[in-house]
CSV table of C-alpha atoms and ligand atoms in Angstrom, one decimal:
chain,number,residue,atom,x,y,z
W,1091,UNK,CA,-172.3,-142.2,43.2
W,1092,UNK,CA,-175.4,-141.1,45.0
W,1093,UNK,CA,-176.2,-138.4,42.5
W,1094,UNK,CA,-177.4,-141.0,40.1
W,1095,UNK,CA,-180.4,-143.3,40.3
W,1096,UNK,CA,-178.1,-146.3,39.7
W,1097,UNK,CA,-174.4,-146.9,39.5
W,1098,UNK,CA,-174.8,-149.2,36.5
W,1099,UNK,CA,-177.6,-149.3,34.0
W,1100,UNK,CA,-177.4,-152.3,31.6
W,1101,UNK,CA,-179.3,-152.3,28.4
W,1102,UNK,CA,-180.0,-155.9,27.3
W,1103,UNK,CA,-180.8,-158.8,29.5
W,1104,UNK,CA,-178.9,-161.4,27.6
W,1105,UNK,CA,-176.0,-163.6,28.8
W,1106,UNK,CA,-173.4,-160.8,28.9
W,1107,UNK,CA,-175.7,-158.1,30.4
W,1108,UNK,CA,-177.0,-160.3,33.2
W,1109,UNK,CA,-173.5,-161.5,34.1
W,1110,UNK,CA,-172.3,-157.9,34.3
W,1111,UNK,CA,-175.3,-156.9,36.4
W,1112,UNK,CA,-174.9,-159.8,38.8
W,1113,UNK,CA,-171.1,-159.2,39.4
W,1114,UNK,CA,-171.5,-155.4,39.6
W,1115,UNK,CA,-174.2,-155.8,42.2
W,1116,UNK,CA,-172.2,-158.3,44.2
W,1117,UNK,CA,-169.4,-155.7,44.3
W,1118,UNK,CA,-171.8,-153.2,45.9
W,1119,UNK,CA,-173.1,-151.3,42.9
W,1120,UNK,CA,-176.8,-150.4,42.5
W,1121,UNK,CA,-177.8,-151.9,39.2
W,1122,UNK,CA,-180.8,-151.9,36.9
W,1123,UNK,CA,-181.1,-153.9,33.7
W,1124,UNK,CA,-183.5,-153.1,30.8
W,1125,UNK,CA,-184.9,-155.9,28.6
W,1126,UNK,CA,-187.5,-155.3,26.0
W,1127,UNK,CA,-188.1,-158.9,24.8
W,1128,UNK,CA,-187.0,-161.9,26.9
W,1129,UNK,CA,-184.5,-162.4,29.7
W,1130,UNK,CA,-181.6,-164.6,28.7
W,1131,UNK,CA,-181.3,-163.0,25.2
W,1132,UNK,CA,-180.6,-164.8,22.0
W,1133,UNK,CA,-178.7,-167.7,23.6
W,1134,UNK,CA,-181.6,-168.8,25.9
W,1135,UNK,CA,-184.5,-167.9,23.7
W,1136,UNK,CA,-183.6,-168.2,20.0
W,1137,UNK,CA,-180.1,-169.5,20.0
W,1138,UNK,CA,-177.7,-171.9,21.7
W,1139,UNK,CA,-180.2,-173.6,24.1
W,1140,UNK,CA,-183.2,-174.3,21.9
W,1141,UNK,CA,-180.9,-175.1,19.0
W,1142,UNK,CA,-179.1,-177.7,21.1
W,1143,UNK,CA,-182.4,-179.1,22.3
W,1144,UNK,CA,-183.5,-179.4,18.6
W,1145,UNK,CA,-180.1,-181.0,17.8
W,1146,UNK,CA,-180.6,-183.6,20.5
W,1147,UNK,CA,-184.1,-184.3,19.0
W,1148,UNK,CA,-182.4,-184.7,15.6
W,1149,UNK,CA,-179.8,-187.1,16.9
W,1150,UNK,CA,-182.4,-189.6,17.9
W,1151,UNK,CA,-183.2,-190.1,14.3
W,1152,UNK,CA,-179.6,-191.3,13.7
W,1153,UNK,CA,-179.6,-193.3,17.0
W,1154,UNK,CA,-182.8,-195.1,16.1
W,1155,UNK,CA,-181.4,-196.0,12.7
W,1156,UNK,CA,-178.0,-197.0,14.1
W,1157,UNK,CA,-179.6,-199.2,16.8
W,1158,UNK,CA,-180.8,-201.6,14.1
W,1159,UNK,CA,-177.1,-202.7,13.5
W,1160,UNK,CA,-177.0,-203.6,17.2
W,1161,UNK,CA,-180.1,-205.8,16.9
W,1162,UNK,CA,-182.8,-203.4,18.0
W,1163,UNK,CA,-186.0,-203.8,16.1
W,1164,UNK,CA,-187.4,-200.4,15.8
W,1165,UNK,CA,-190.5,-199.7,13.7
W,1166,UNK,CA,-193.1,-196.9,13.3
W,1167,UNK,CA,-190.8,-194.0,13.9
W,1168,UNK,CA,-192.2,-190.5,13.8
W,1169,UNK,CA,-191.7,-187.2,15.5
W,1170,UNK,CA,-194.3,-185.0,17.2
W,1171,UNK,CA,-193.1,-181.5,16.4
W,1172,UNK,CA,-195.8,-180.2,18.7
W,1173,UNK,CA,-194.4,-182.2,21.7
W,1174,UNK,CA,-190.9,-181.0,20.9
W,1175,UNK,CA,-192.0,-177.4,20.7
W,1176,UNK,CA,-194.1,-177.6,23.9
W,1177,UNK,CA,-191.3,-179.2,25.9
W,1178,UNK,CA,-188.7,-176.8,24.5
W,1179,UNK,CA,-191.0,-173.8,25.4
W,1180,UNK,CA,-191.4,-175.1,28.9
W,1181,UNK,CA,-187.7,-175.4,29.3
W,1182,UNK,CA,-187.1,-171.9,27.9
W,1183,UNK,CA,-189.7,-170.5,30.3
W,1184,UNK,CA,-188.0,-172.2,33.2
W,1185,UNK,CA,-184.7,-170.6,32.2
W,1186,UNK,CA,-186.3,-167.2,31.8
W,1187,UNK,CA,-187.5,-167.5,35.4
W,1188,UNK,CA,-184.1,-168.6,36.5
W,1189,UNK,CA,-182.6,-165.5,35.0
W,1190,UNK,CA,-185.3,-163.3,36.7
W,1191,UNK,CA,-184.5,-165.1,40.0
W,1192,UNK,CA,-180.7,-164.4,39.5
W,1193,UNK,CA,-181.5,-160.7,39.1
W,1194,UNK,CA,-183.9,-160.6,42.0
W,1195,UNK,CA,-181.6,-162.5,44.4
W,1196,UNK,CA,-178.8,-160.2,43.4
W,1197,UNK,CA,-180.8,-157.0,43.9
W,1198,UNK,CA,-180.7,-156.1,40.2
W,1199,UNK,CA,-183.8,-154.2,39.2
W,1200,UNK,CA,-185.3,-155.6,36.0
W,1201,UNK,CA,-187.1,-153.0,33.9
W,1202,UNK,CA,-189.2,-154.4,31.1
W,1203,UNK,CA,-189.2,-152.0,28.1
W,1204,UNK,CA,-187.0,-150.5,25.5
W,1205,UNK,CA,-184.2,-148.2,26.8
W,1206,UNK,CA,-183.3,-145.2,24.8
W,1207,UNK,CA,-180.1,-143.4,25.6
W,1208,UNK,CA,-180.7,-139.7,26.1
W,1209,UNK,CA,-177.3,-138.6,27.4
W,1210,UNK,CA,-174.0,-140.0,28.7
W,1211,UNK,CA,-175.6,-140.9,32.0
W,1212,UNK,CA,-179.3,-141.1,31.2
W,1213,UNK,CA,-181.8,-143.4,29.5
W,1214,UNK,CA,-185.5,-143.1,28.9
W,1215,UNK,CA,-187.5,-146.2,29.5
W,1216,UNK,CA,-191.3,-146.5,29.8
W,1217,UNK,CA,-191.5,-142.7,29.7
W,1218,UNK,CA,-189.2,-142.4,32.7
W,1219,UNK,CA,-185.8,-140.7,32.7
W,1220,UNK,CA,-183.3,-142.8,34.7
W,1221,UNK,CA,-179.7,-141.7,35.5
W,1222,UNK,CA,-176.7,-143.9,36.1
W,1223,UNK,CA,-173.0,-143.3,36.6
W,1224,UNK,CA,-172.3,-145.9,33.9
W,1225,UNK,CA,-174.3,-147.3,31.0
W,1226,UNK,CA,-173.5,-150.7,29.6
W,1227,UNK,CA,-174.8,-151.6,26.1
W,1228,UNK,CA,-175.4,-155.4,25.8
W,1229,UNK,CA,-178.1,-155.5,23.2
W,1230,UNK,CA,-176.6,-158.3,21.1
W,1231,UNK,CA,-177.2,-159.0,17.5
W,1232,UNK,CA,-180.0,-159.6,15.1
W,1233,UNK,CA,-180.3,-161.9,12.0
W,1234,UNK,CA,-179.5,-160.2,8.7
W,1235,UNK,CA,-181.0,-161.1,5.3
W,1236,UNK,CA,-179.6,-159.8,2.0
W,1237,UNK,CA,-182.0,-158.0,-0.3
W,1238,UNK,CA,-183.4,-159.7,-3.4
W,1239,UNK,CA,-186.7,-160.0,-5.1
W,1240,UNK,CA,-189.0,-162.1,-2.8
W,1241,UNK,CA,-186.6,-162.0,0.2
W,1242,UNK,CA,-189.6,-161.1,2.4
W,1243,UNK,CA,-190.6,-164.8,2.1
W,1244,UNK,CA,-187.7,-166.1,4.1
W,1245,UNK,CA,-187.5,-166.7,7.8
W,1246,UNK,CA,-184.5,-166.5,10.1
W,1247,UNK,CA,-183.3,-168.2,13.2
W,1248,UNK,CA,-185.6,-165.9,15.2
W,1249,UNK,CA,-188.7,-167.6,13.8
W,1250,UNK,CA,-187.4,-171.1,13.2
W,1251,UNK,CA,-187.9,-172.1,16.9
W,1252,UNK,CA,-191.7,-171.5,16.7
W,1253,UNK,CA,-192.7,-173.0,13.4
W,1254,UNK,CA,-196.3,-174.3,13.6
W,1255,UNK,CA,-195.5,-177.3,11.5
W,1256,UNK,CA,-192.4,-179.0,10.1
W,1257,UNK,CA,-191.9,-178.1,6.4
W,1258,UNK,CA,-191.7,-181.0,4.0
W,1259,UNK,CA,-189.2,-179.3,1.7
W,1260,UNK,CA,-186.7,-176.8,3.2
W,1261,UNK,CA,-184.0,-174.6,1.8
W,1262,UNK,CA,-181.4,-173.3,4.3
W,1263,UNK,CA,-179.2,-170.4,2.9
W,1264,UNK,CA,-175.7,-169.7,4.2
W,1265,UNK,CA,-172.6,-171.7,5.1
W,1266,UNK,CA,-171.9,-170.5,8.6
W,1267,UNK,CA,-172.7,-171.9,12.1
W,1268,UNK,CA,-176.5,-171.4,12.0
W,1269,UNK,CA,-177.0,-172.6,8.4
W,1270,UNK,CA,-175.1,-175.9,8.9
W,1271,UNK,CA,-176.6,-176.5,12.3
W,1272,UNK,CA,-180.2,-176.1,11.0
W,1273,UNK,CA,-179.6,-178.0,7.8
W,1274,UNK,CA,-178.4,-180.9,9.9
W,1275,UNK,CA,-181.2,-180.6,12.4
W,1276,UNK,CA,-184.1,-180.4,9.9
W,1277,UNK,CA,-182.8,-183.1,7.6
W,1278,UNK,CA,-182.8,-185.5,10.7
W,1279,UNK,CA,-186.3,-184.4,11.6
W,1280,UNK,CA,-187.4,-185.7,8.3
W,1281,UNK,CA,-187.5,-182.5,6.1
W,1282,UNK,CA,-186.2,-182.8,2.6
W,1283,UNK,CA,-183.4,-180.3,3.1
W,1284,UNK,CA,-181.1,-178.4,0.7
W,1285,UNK,CA,-178.3,-176.2,1.9
W,1286,UNK,CA,-177.3,-173.5,-0.4
W,1287,UNK,CA,-174.0,-171.7,0.1
W,1288,UNK,CA,-172.3,-169.0,-2.0
W,1289,UNK,CA,-168.7,-170.4,-1.4
W,1290,UNK,CA,-167.1,-173.7,-2.2
W,1291,UNK,CA,-166.8,-175.3,1.2
W,1292,UNK,CA,-168.9,-174.8,4.3
W,1293,UNK,CA,-167.8,-172.9,7.5
W,1294,UNK,CA,-165.6,-170.2,6.1
W,1295,UNK,CA,-162.9,-169.2,8.6
W,1296,UNK,CA,-162.4,-172.7,9.9
W,1297,UNK,CA,-159.3,-174.8,8.9
W,1298,UNK,CA,-159.4,-175.6,5.2
W,1299,UNK,CA,-159.1,-179.4,5.6
W,1300,UNK,CA,-161.8,-179.4,8.2
W,1301,UNK,CA,-164.1,-177.4,5.9
W,1302,UNK,CA,-163.6,-179.8,3.1
W,1303,UNK,CA,-164.1,-182.8,5.4
W,1304,UNK,CA,-167.3,-181.5,7.0
W,1305,UNK,CA,-168.7,-180.4,3.7
W,1306,UNK,CA,-168.2,-183.9,2.5
W,1307,UNK,CA,-169.7,-185.5,5.6
W,1308,UNK,CA,-172.8,-183.3,5.7
W,1309,UNK,CA,-173.2,-183.8,2.0
W,1310,UNK,CA,-173.8,-187.5,2.7
W,1311,UNK,CA,-177.0,-186.7,4.5
W,1312,UNK,CA,-178.5,-183.8,2.6
W,1313,UNK,CA,-178.2,-181.9,-0.6
W,1314,UNK,CA,-175.6,-179.2,-0.6
W,1315,UNK,CA,-175.5,-176.7,-3.4
W,1316,UNK,CA,-172.2,-174.8,-3.4
W,1317,UNK,CA,-171.2,-171.6,-5.3
W,1318,UNK,CA,-174.9,-170.9,-5.3
W,1319,UNK,CA,-176.7,-167.5,-4.9
W,1320,UNK,CA,-180.4,-166.8,-4.9
W,1321,UNK,CA,-181.7,-164.5,-7.6
W,1322,UNK,CA,-185.3,-164.4,-6.5
W,1323,UNK,CA,-188.1,-166.2,-4.6
W,1324,UNK,CA,-191.6,-166.4,-6.1
W,1325,UNK,CA,-194.4,-167.2,-3.7
W,1326,UNK,CA,-197.4,-169.0,-5.1
W,1327,UNK,CA,-199.8,-169.5,-2.2
W,1328,UNK,CA,-196.9,-170.4,0.1
W,1329,UNK,CA,-195.3,-172.7,-2.4
W,1330,UNK,CA,-191.9,-171.1,-2.7
W,1331,UNK,CA,-190.1,-171.3,-6.0
W,1332,UNK,CA,-186.4,-170.3,-5.5
W,1333,UNK,CA,-184.6,-169.2,-8.6
W,1334,UNK,CA,-180.8,-169.2,-8.4
W,1335,UNK,CA,-178.5,-166.9,-10.3
W,1336,UNK,CA,-177.3,-170.0,-12.2
W,1337,UNK,CA,-180.9,-170.3,-13.5
W,1338,UNK,CA,-181.5,-173.4,-11.4
W,1339,UNK,CA,-184.9,-173.6,-9.6
W,1340,UNK,CA,-186.0,-175.3,-6.4
W,1341,UNK,CA,-189.5,-175.6,-5.0
W,1342,UNK,CA,-189.8,-175.6,-1.3
W,1343,UNK,CA,-192.2,-174.9,1.6
W,1344,UNK,CA,-189.8,-172.9,3.7
W,1345,UNK,CA,-186.6,-170.9,3.2
W,1346,UNK,CA,-184.4,-170.2,6.3
W,1347,UNK,CA,-181.9,-167.5,5.7
W,1348,UNK,CA,-178.8,-167.9,8.0
W,1349,UNK,CA,-176.8,-165.3,6.2
W,1350,UNK,CA,-175.2,-163.7,9.3
W,1351,UNK,CA,-176.1,-161.4,12.2
W,1352,UNK,CA,-175.6,-157.7,12.7
W,1353,UNK,CA,-175.0,-155.7,15.9
W,1354,UNK,CA,-178.4,-154.5,17.3
W,1355,UNK,CA,-178.2,-150.8,17.9
W,1356,UNK,CA,-181.4,-149.6,16.1
W,1357,UNK,CA,-183.4,-147.2,18.2
W,1358,UNK,CA,-180.8,-147.2,21.0
W,1359,UNK,CA,-180.2,-143.4,20.8
W,1360,UNK,CA,-176.4,-143.7,20.1
W,1361,UNK,CA,-176.7,-140.6,18.0
W,1362,UNK,CA,-177.5,-138.6,21.2
W,1363,UNK,CA,-174.1,-139.4,22.7
W,1364,UNK,CA,-171.9,-139.7,19.6
W,1365,UNK,CA,-170.8,-143.3,20.5
W,1366,UNK,CA,-168.6,-144.4,17.6
W,1367,UNK,CA,-169.7,-147.4,15.5
W,1368,UNK,CA,-167.8,-149.3,12.9
W,1369,UNK,CA,-169.1,-149.7,9.3
W,1370,UNK,CA,-171.3,-152.7,10.2
W,1371,UNK,CA,-172.9,-150.9,13.1
W,1372,UNK,CA,-170.8,-152.5,15.8
W,1373,UNK,CA,-170.2,-150.3,18.9
W,1374,UNK,CA,-166.5,-149.5,19.0
W,1375,UNK,CA,-164.8,-150.1,22.4
W,1376,UNK,CA,-161.3,-150.0,23.8
W,1377,UNK,CA,-159.6,-152.8,25.6
W,1378,UNK,CA,-161.7,-152.0,28.7
W,1379,UNK,CA,-164.9,-152.1,26.7
W,1380,UNK,CA,-165.3,-148.4,27.1
W,1381,UNK,CA,-166.9,-146.6,24.1
W,1382,UNK,CA,-165.9,-143.2,22.7
W,1383,UNK,CA,-168.3,-141.8,25.4
W,1384,UNK,CA,-166.3,-142.5,28.7
W,1385,UNK,CA,-169.4,-143.3,30.9
W,1386,UNK,CA,-170.7,-145.8,28.3
W,1387,UNK,CA,-169.4,-149.4,27.9
W,1388,UNK,CA,-170.4,-152.2,25.6
W,1389,UNK,CA,-169.9,-155.9,25.5
W,1390,UNK,CA,-171.1,-159.0,23.6
W,1391,UNK,CA,-172.4,-159.4,20.0
W,1392,UNK,CA,-173.1,-155.6,19.8
W,1393,UNK,CA,-169.3,-155.0,19.7
W,1394,UNK,CA,-168.9,-157.8,17.1
W,1395,UNK,CA,-165.6,-159.2,18.3
W,1396,UNK,CA,-166.4,-162.9,18.9
W,1397,UNK,CA,-170.1,-163.6,18.8
W,1398,UNK,CA,-170.2,-166.4,21.4
W,1399,UNK,CA,-172.1,-166.6,24.7
W,1400,UNK,CA,-169.1,-167.6,26.8
W,1401,UNK,CA,-167.2,-164.6,25.4
W,1402,UNK,CA,-170.0,-162.2,26.3
W,1403,UNK,CA,-170.1,-163.7,29.8
W,1404,UNK,CA,-166.3,-163.1,30.2
W,1405,UNK,CA,-166.6,-159.6,28.8
W,1406,UNK,CA,-169.5,-158.7,31.2
W,1407,UNK,CA,-167.5,-160.0,34.1
W,1408,UNK,CA,-164.4,-158.0,33.2
W,1409,UNK,CA,-166.4,-154.8,32.8
W,1410,UNK,CA,-168.1,-155.2,36.2
W,1411,UNK,CA,-164.9,-155.9,38.0
W,1412,UNK,CA,-163.1,-153.1,36.2
W,1413,UNK,CA,-165.8,-150.5,37.1
W,1414,UNK,CA,-166.5,-151.6,40.7
W,1415,UNK,CA,-163.4,-153.4,41.9
W,1416,UNK,CA,-160.7,-151.5,40.1
W,1417,UNK,CA,-159.6,-154.7,38.4
W,1418,UNK,CA,-157.4,-154.2,35.3
W,1419,UNK,CA,-157.6,-157.7,33.8
W,1420,UNK,CA,-157.9,-157.6,30.0
W,1421,UNK,CA,-160.0,-160.0,28.0
W,1422,UNK,CA,-157.9,-162.6,26.2
W,1423,UNK,CA,-159.2,-163.7,22.8
W,1424,UNK,CA,-156.7,-166.5,22.2
W,1425,UNK,CA,-157.6,-170.1,22.3
W,1426,UNK,CA,-161.4,-169.5,22.4
W,1427,UNK,CA,-162.8,-173.0,21.7
W,1428,UNK,CA,-166.0,-173.2,19.6
W,1429,UNK,CA,-168.2,-176.0,18.3
W,1430,UNK,CA,-170.7,-176.1,15.5
W,1431,UNK,CA,-173.5,-178.5,16.4
W,1432,UNK,CA,-174.0,-179.9,13.0
W,1433,UNK,CA,-174.0,-183.7,12.4
W,1434,UNK,CA,-171.2,-184.6,12.9
W,1435,UNK,CA,-170.1,-181.8,15.2
W,1436,UNK,CA,-167.1,-179.6,14.4
W,1437,UNK,CA,-165.0,-178.2,17.2
W,1438,UNK,CA,-161.9,-176.1,17.1
W,1439,UNK,CA,-159.5,-174.2,19.3
W,1440,UNK,CA,-156.4,-172.2,18.4
W,1441,UNK,CA,-155.0,-171.5,15.0
W,1442,UNK,CA,-156.0,-173.0,11.7
W,1443,UNK,CA,-153.2,-174.2,9.4
W,1444,UNK,CA,-153.7,-171.1,7.2
W,1445,UNK,CA,-153.5,-168.7,10.2
W,1446,UNK,CA,-150.3,-170.4,11.4
W,1447,UNK,CA,-148.7,-170.1,8.0
W,1448,UNK,CA,-149.8,-166.5,7.6
W,1449,UNK,CA,-148.1,-165.8,11.0
W,1450,UNK,CA,-144.9,-167.2,9.5
W,1451,UNK,CA,-144.7,-170.1,11.9
W,1452,UNK,CA,-142.8,-173.2,11.1
W,1453,UNK,CA,-145.4,-175.9,11.8
W,1454,UNK,CA,-145.9,-179.6,11.8
W,1455,UNK,CA,-149.4,-180.8,11.0
W,1456,UNK,CA,-150.9,-184.1,12.2
W,1457,UNK,CA,-154.2,-185.4,10.8
W,1458,UNK,CA,-156.1,-188.6,11.1
W,1459,UNK,CA,-159.5,-189.7,9.8
W,1460,UNK,CA,-161.2,-192.9,10.8
W,1461,UNK,CA,-164.5,-194.6,11.3
W,1462,UNK,CA,-165.7,-194.5,14.9
W,1463,UNK,CA,-165.9,-198.0,16.5
W,1464,UNK,CA,-169.6,-197.5,17.0
W,1465,UNK,CA,-170.2,-197.3,13.2
W,1466,UNK,CA,-168.5,-200.6,12.5
W,1467,UNK,CA,-171.9,-202.2,13.4
W,1468,UNK,CA,-174.3,-199.4,12.4
W,1469,UNK,CA,-173.1,-199.3,8.8
W,1470,UNK,CA,-173.4,-195.5,8.9
W,1471,UNK,CA,-171.1,-193.9,6.4
W,1472,UNK,CA,-169.7,-191.3,8.7
W,1473,UNK,CA,-166.0,-190.5,9.3
W,1474,UNK,CA,-164.3,-188.6,12.1
W,1475,UNK,CA,-161.3,-186.3,11.4
W,1476,UNK,CA,-158.9,-184.9,13.9
W,1477,UNK,CA,-156.1,-182.4,13.2
W,1478,UNK,CA,-153.5,-180.7,15.4
W,1479,UNK,CA,-151.0,-178.0,14.5
W,1480,UNK,CA,-147.7,-177.9,16.3
W,1481,UNK,CA,-145.2,-175.0,16.4
W,1482,UNK,CA,-141.9,-176.7,15.4
W,1483,UNK,CA,-139.8,-174.1,17.4
W,1484,UNK,CA,-141.6,-174.6,20.7
W,1485,UNK,CA,-143.3,-178.0,20.2
W,1486,UNK,CA,-146.5,-176.4,21.5
W,1487,UNK,CA,-149.9,-177.5,20.2
W,1488,UNK,CA,-151.2,-174.2,18.7
W,1489,UNK,CA,-154.3,-175.5,16.9
W,1490,UNK,CA,-156.6,-178.5,17.5
W,1491,UNK,CA,-159.6,-179.4,15.3
W,1492,UNK,CA,-162.1,-182.2,15.1
W,1493,UNK,CA,-165.1,-183.3,13.0
W,1494,UNK,CA,-166.9,-186.1,14.8
W,1495,UNK,CA,-169.4,-187.1,17.4
W,1496,UNK,CA,-169.3,-185.0,20.5
W,1497,UNK,CA,-166.4,-182.9,19.2
W,1498,UNK,CA,-167.6,-180.0,21.3
W,1499,UNK,CA,-167.3,-182.1,24.5
W,1500,UNK,CA,-163.8,-183.3,23.6
W,1501,UNK,CA,-162.2,-180.1,22.5
W,1502,UNK,CA,-163.2,-178.3,25.7
W,1503,UNK,CA,-160.8,-180.4,27.7
W,1504,UNK,CA,-157.9,-180.1,25.2
W,1505,UNK,CA,-158.4,-176.3,25.4
W,1506,UNK,CA,-157.3,-176.4,29.1
W,1507,UNK,CA,-154.2,-178.3,28.0
W,1508,UNK,CA,-153.4,-175.8,25.3
W,1509,UNK,CA,-153.9,-172.9,27.7
W,1510,UNK,CA,-151.5,-174.6,30.0
W,1511,UNK,CA,-149.0,-174.7,27.1
W,1512,UNK,CA,-149.2,-178.4,26.3
W,1513,UNK,CA,-146.6,-179.6,23.8
W,1514,UNK,CA,-146.8,-182.4,21.3
W,1515,UNK,CA,-144.4,-184.3,23.7
W,1516,UNK,CA,-147.1,-183.8,26.4
W,1517,UNK,CA,-149.7,-185.3,24.1
W,1518,UNK,CA,-147.4,-188.2,23.2
W,1519,UNK,CA,-146.7,-189.2,26.8
W,1520,UNK,CA,-150.5,-189.1,27.7
W,1521,UNK,CA,-152.1,-192.5,28.0
W,1522,UNK,CA,-155.2,-192.8,25.8
W,1523,UNK,CA,-158.6,-194.0,27.0
W,1524,UNK,CA,-159.3,-197.1,24.9
W,1525,UNK,CA,-161.4,-197.4,22.8
W,1526,UNK,CA,-162.4,-193.8,22.2
W,1527,UNK,CA,-162.1,-191.3,19.4
W,1528,UNK,CA,-160.4,-188.9,21.8
W,1529,UNK,CA,-157.4,-191.3,22.3
W,1530,UNK,CA,-156.5,-190.6,18.6
W,1531,UNK,CA,-155.3,-187.1,19.7
W,1532,UNK,CA,-152.5,-188.7,21.8
W,1533,UNK,CA,-151.5,-191.3,19.3
W,1534,UNK,CA,-150.7,-189.1,16.3
W,1535,UNK,CA,-147.3,-189.9,14.9
W,1536,UNK,CA,-147.1,-189.0,11.2
W,1537,UNK,CA,-146.7,-185.3,10.4
W,1538,UNK,CA,-146.3,-183.1,7.4
W,1539,UNK,CA,-145.1,-179.5,7.2
W,1540,UNK,CA,-147.6,-176.6,6.8
W,1541,UNK,CA,-148.9,-175.8,3.3
W,1542,UNK,CA,-148.9,-172.1,2.3
W,1543,UNK,CA,-151.8,-171.9,0.0
W,1544,UNK,CA,-153.5,-168.6,-0.4
W,1545,UNK,CA,-156.8,-170.3,-1.3
W,1546,UNK,CA,-156.9,-172.0,2.1
W,1547,UNK,CA,-159.1,-170.6,4.8
D,2015,NDP,P1,-171.9,-166.7,10.0
D,2015,NDP,O1,-171.2,-165.4,9.9
D,2015,NDP,O2,-171.3,-167.8,10.7
D,2015,NDP,O3,-172.4,-167.2,8.6
D,2015,NDP,C1,-173.1,-166.4,7.7
D,2015,NDP,C2,-173.2,-167.1,6.4
D,2015,NDP,O4,-173.9,-166.3,5.5
D,2015,NDP,C3,-171.8,-167.3,5.7
D,2015,NDP,O5,-171.8,-168.5,5.2
D,2015,NDP,C4,-171.8,-166.2,4.7
D,2015,NDP,O6,-171.0,-166.5,3.6
D,2015,NDP,C5,-173.2,-166.1,4.3
D,2015,NDP,N1,-173.6,-164.9,3.7
D,2015,NDP,C6,-173.3,-163.6,4.1
D,2015,NDP,N2,-173.8,-162.7,3.3
D,2015,NDP,C7,-174.4,-163.3,2.3
D,2015,NDP,C8,-175.1,-162.9,1.2
D,2015,NDP,N3,-175.2,-161.6,0.9
D,2015,NDP,N4,-175.6,-163.9,0.3
D,2015,NDP,C9,-175.4,-165.2,0.6
D,2015,NDP,N5,-174.8,-165.6,1.7
D,2015,NDP,C10,-174.3,-164.7,2.6
D,2015,NDP,O7,-173.3,-166.2,10.7
D,2015,NDP,P2,-174.4,-167.1,11.4
D,2015,NDP,O8,-175.6,-166.2,11.2
D,2015,NDP,O9,-174.4,-168.5,11.0
D,2015,NDP,O10,-173.9,-167.0,12.9
D,2015,NDP,C11,-173.6,-165.8,13.5
D,2015,NDP,C12,-172.7,-166.0,14.7
D,2015,NDP,O11,-173.3,-166.5,15.8
D,2015,NDP,C13,-171.5,-166.9,14.4
D,2015,NDP,O12,-170.5,-166.3,13.7
D,2015,NDP,C14,-171.2,-167.4,15.7
D,2015,NDP,O13,-170.2,-166.6,16.3
D,2015,NDP,C15,-172.5,-167.4,16.5
D,2015,NDP,N6,-173.1,-168.7,16.6
D,2015,NDP,C16,-172.4,-169.7,17.3
D,2015,NDP,C17,-173.0,-170.9,17.4
D,2015,NDP,C18,-172.2,-171.9,18.2
D,2015,NDP,O14,-171.4,-171.6,19.0
D,2015,NDP,N7,-172.5,-173.2,18.0
D,2015,NDP,C19,-174.2,-171.3,16.8
D,2015,NDP,C20,-174.8,-170.2,16.0
D,2015,NDP,C21,-174.2,-169.0,15.9
D,2015,NDP,P3,-169.4,-166.3,3.6
D,2015,NDP,O15,-168.9,-167.4,4.4
D,2015,NDP,O16,-169.0,-166.5,2.1
D,2015,NDP,O17,-169.1,-165.0,4.1
């Protein structure tokens, strides 16, 4: 290994890259990591963390309103966007420093700059050629905006975290994670918010009943325009007129396009090493995260398997152990829990009803929807839904879904149970915690069989 400057050169200081660096270094490897923008990547800087902080800010709006039903007399409510931004920025800087500290204390050299791959074992960064036995591409993804007349007027999730002022009228475009989260957040922060989605129910890919339910719940708090596509945007001195393909028009101050993300490989020099990419630009890897060039590996959003921070962390750890500890553990992609931090939250683990039916499983489906005890006094018109899918042959719970307060917090625990092979009988013999929403998961009695409907998603 001594012929090279480093044993591992990681390109991208996001969650996955830093985890891989730290583990590799702890296993005795000499590691460098290149980052051109900010340590911590999308998650820390323009993703999960600031988004969740904004989501907490937005929740206060509901809480203040709801408190009235409990006798609180709350007047003169307003938000200082500047305070929120300043405090958020302070926290992100703190996290950037923590990531730098993690690298320093683990003897990982952090190189600030853009790394360009020049060969199977070499990169150019800040005019310096550096060699490494292995290269690891962990460059993540980047927001993608479809092309139409006036699309240059939209912003993406990259810019939304540093808006100078809160817009009065906002259009969010898309129906995925980012769109529904930001529509929920900005509507609670007082913006007149419209969510425009090209499909007929939000959160494509989630369980069909959950999609219908959450579309309905979110629609109680903001305007949702379904089956809707933008034709063009006309900018009159920063007054944006959005013209839809239907002919409908909407005047807003800001358009946030949350129309998906693409793997970030531009300017990386992949052409110099012939690393294979799929049609959407994702770096192709085998089950060990090795690319078509044997000394080059890739993890995280740039391989476009499951674009979630905890998945990138797990992939980074597996690569480091594989390369420097001879570990042959493979990444498991089953039962990855996920939450969408819209209001109310959506969280899910395992199969949707549609997926179970497509796999030809004989299933029993249990659902319940109810008003949380809290809202009996708040008067808020918000319902919670839970759903579990049980394999009739094995009695195992193979899918679990929730729309409701803190769904993300709840579903994490149930994921452990499902990974341990929990059956419906295990759920049934579990004592509930009363009164909670979570106890509903262990008191479900009425089932129906699965519905094979090709329109379901
Ligand atoms: P998603 O893929 O979730 O959603 C993209 C949305 O854009 C979809 O509704 C899609 O519609 C729509 N869209 C795509 N192309 C067009 C087009 N040409 N015109 C109009 N609409 C279009 O991407 P996001 O950007 O929201 O999030 C990216 C990923 O980041 C997520 O998949 C998730 O893995 C991760 N993420 C996770 C979060 C979390 O864990 N809480 C939070 C945020 C992001 P359609 O559905 O019809 O294809």
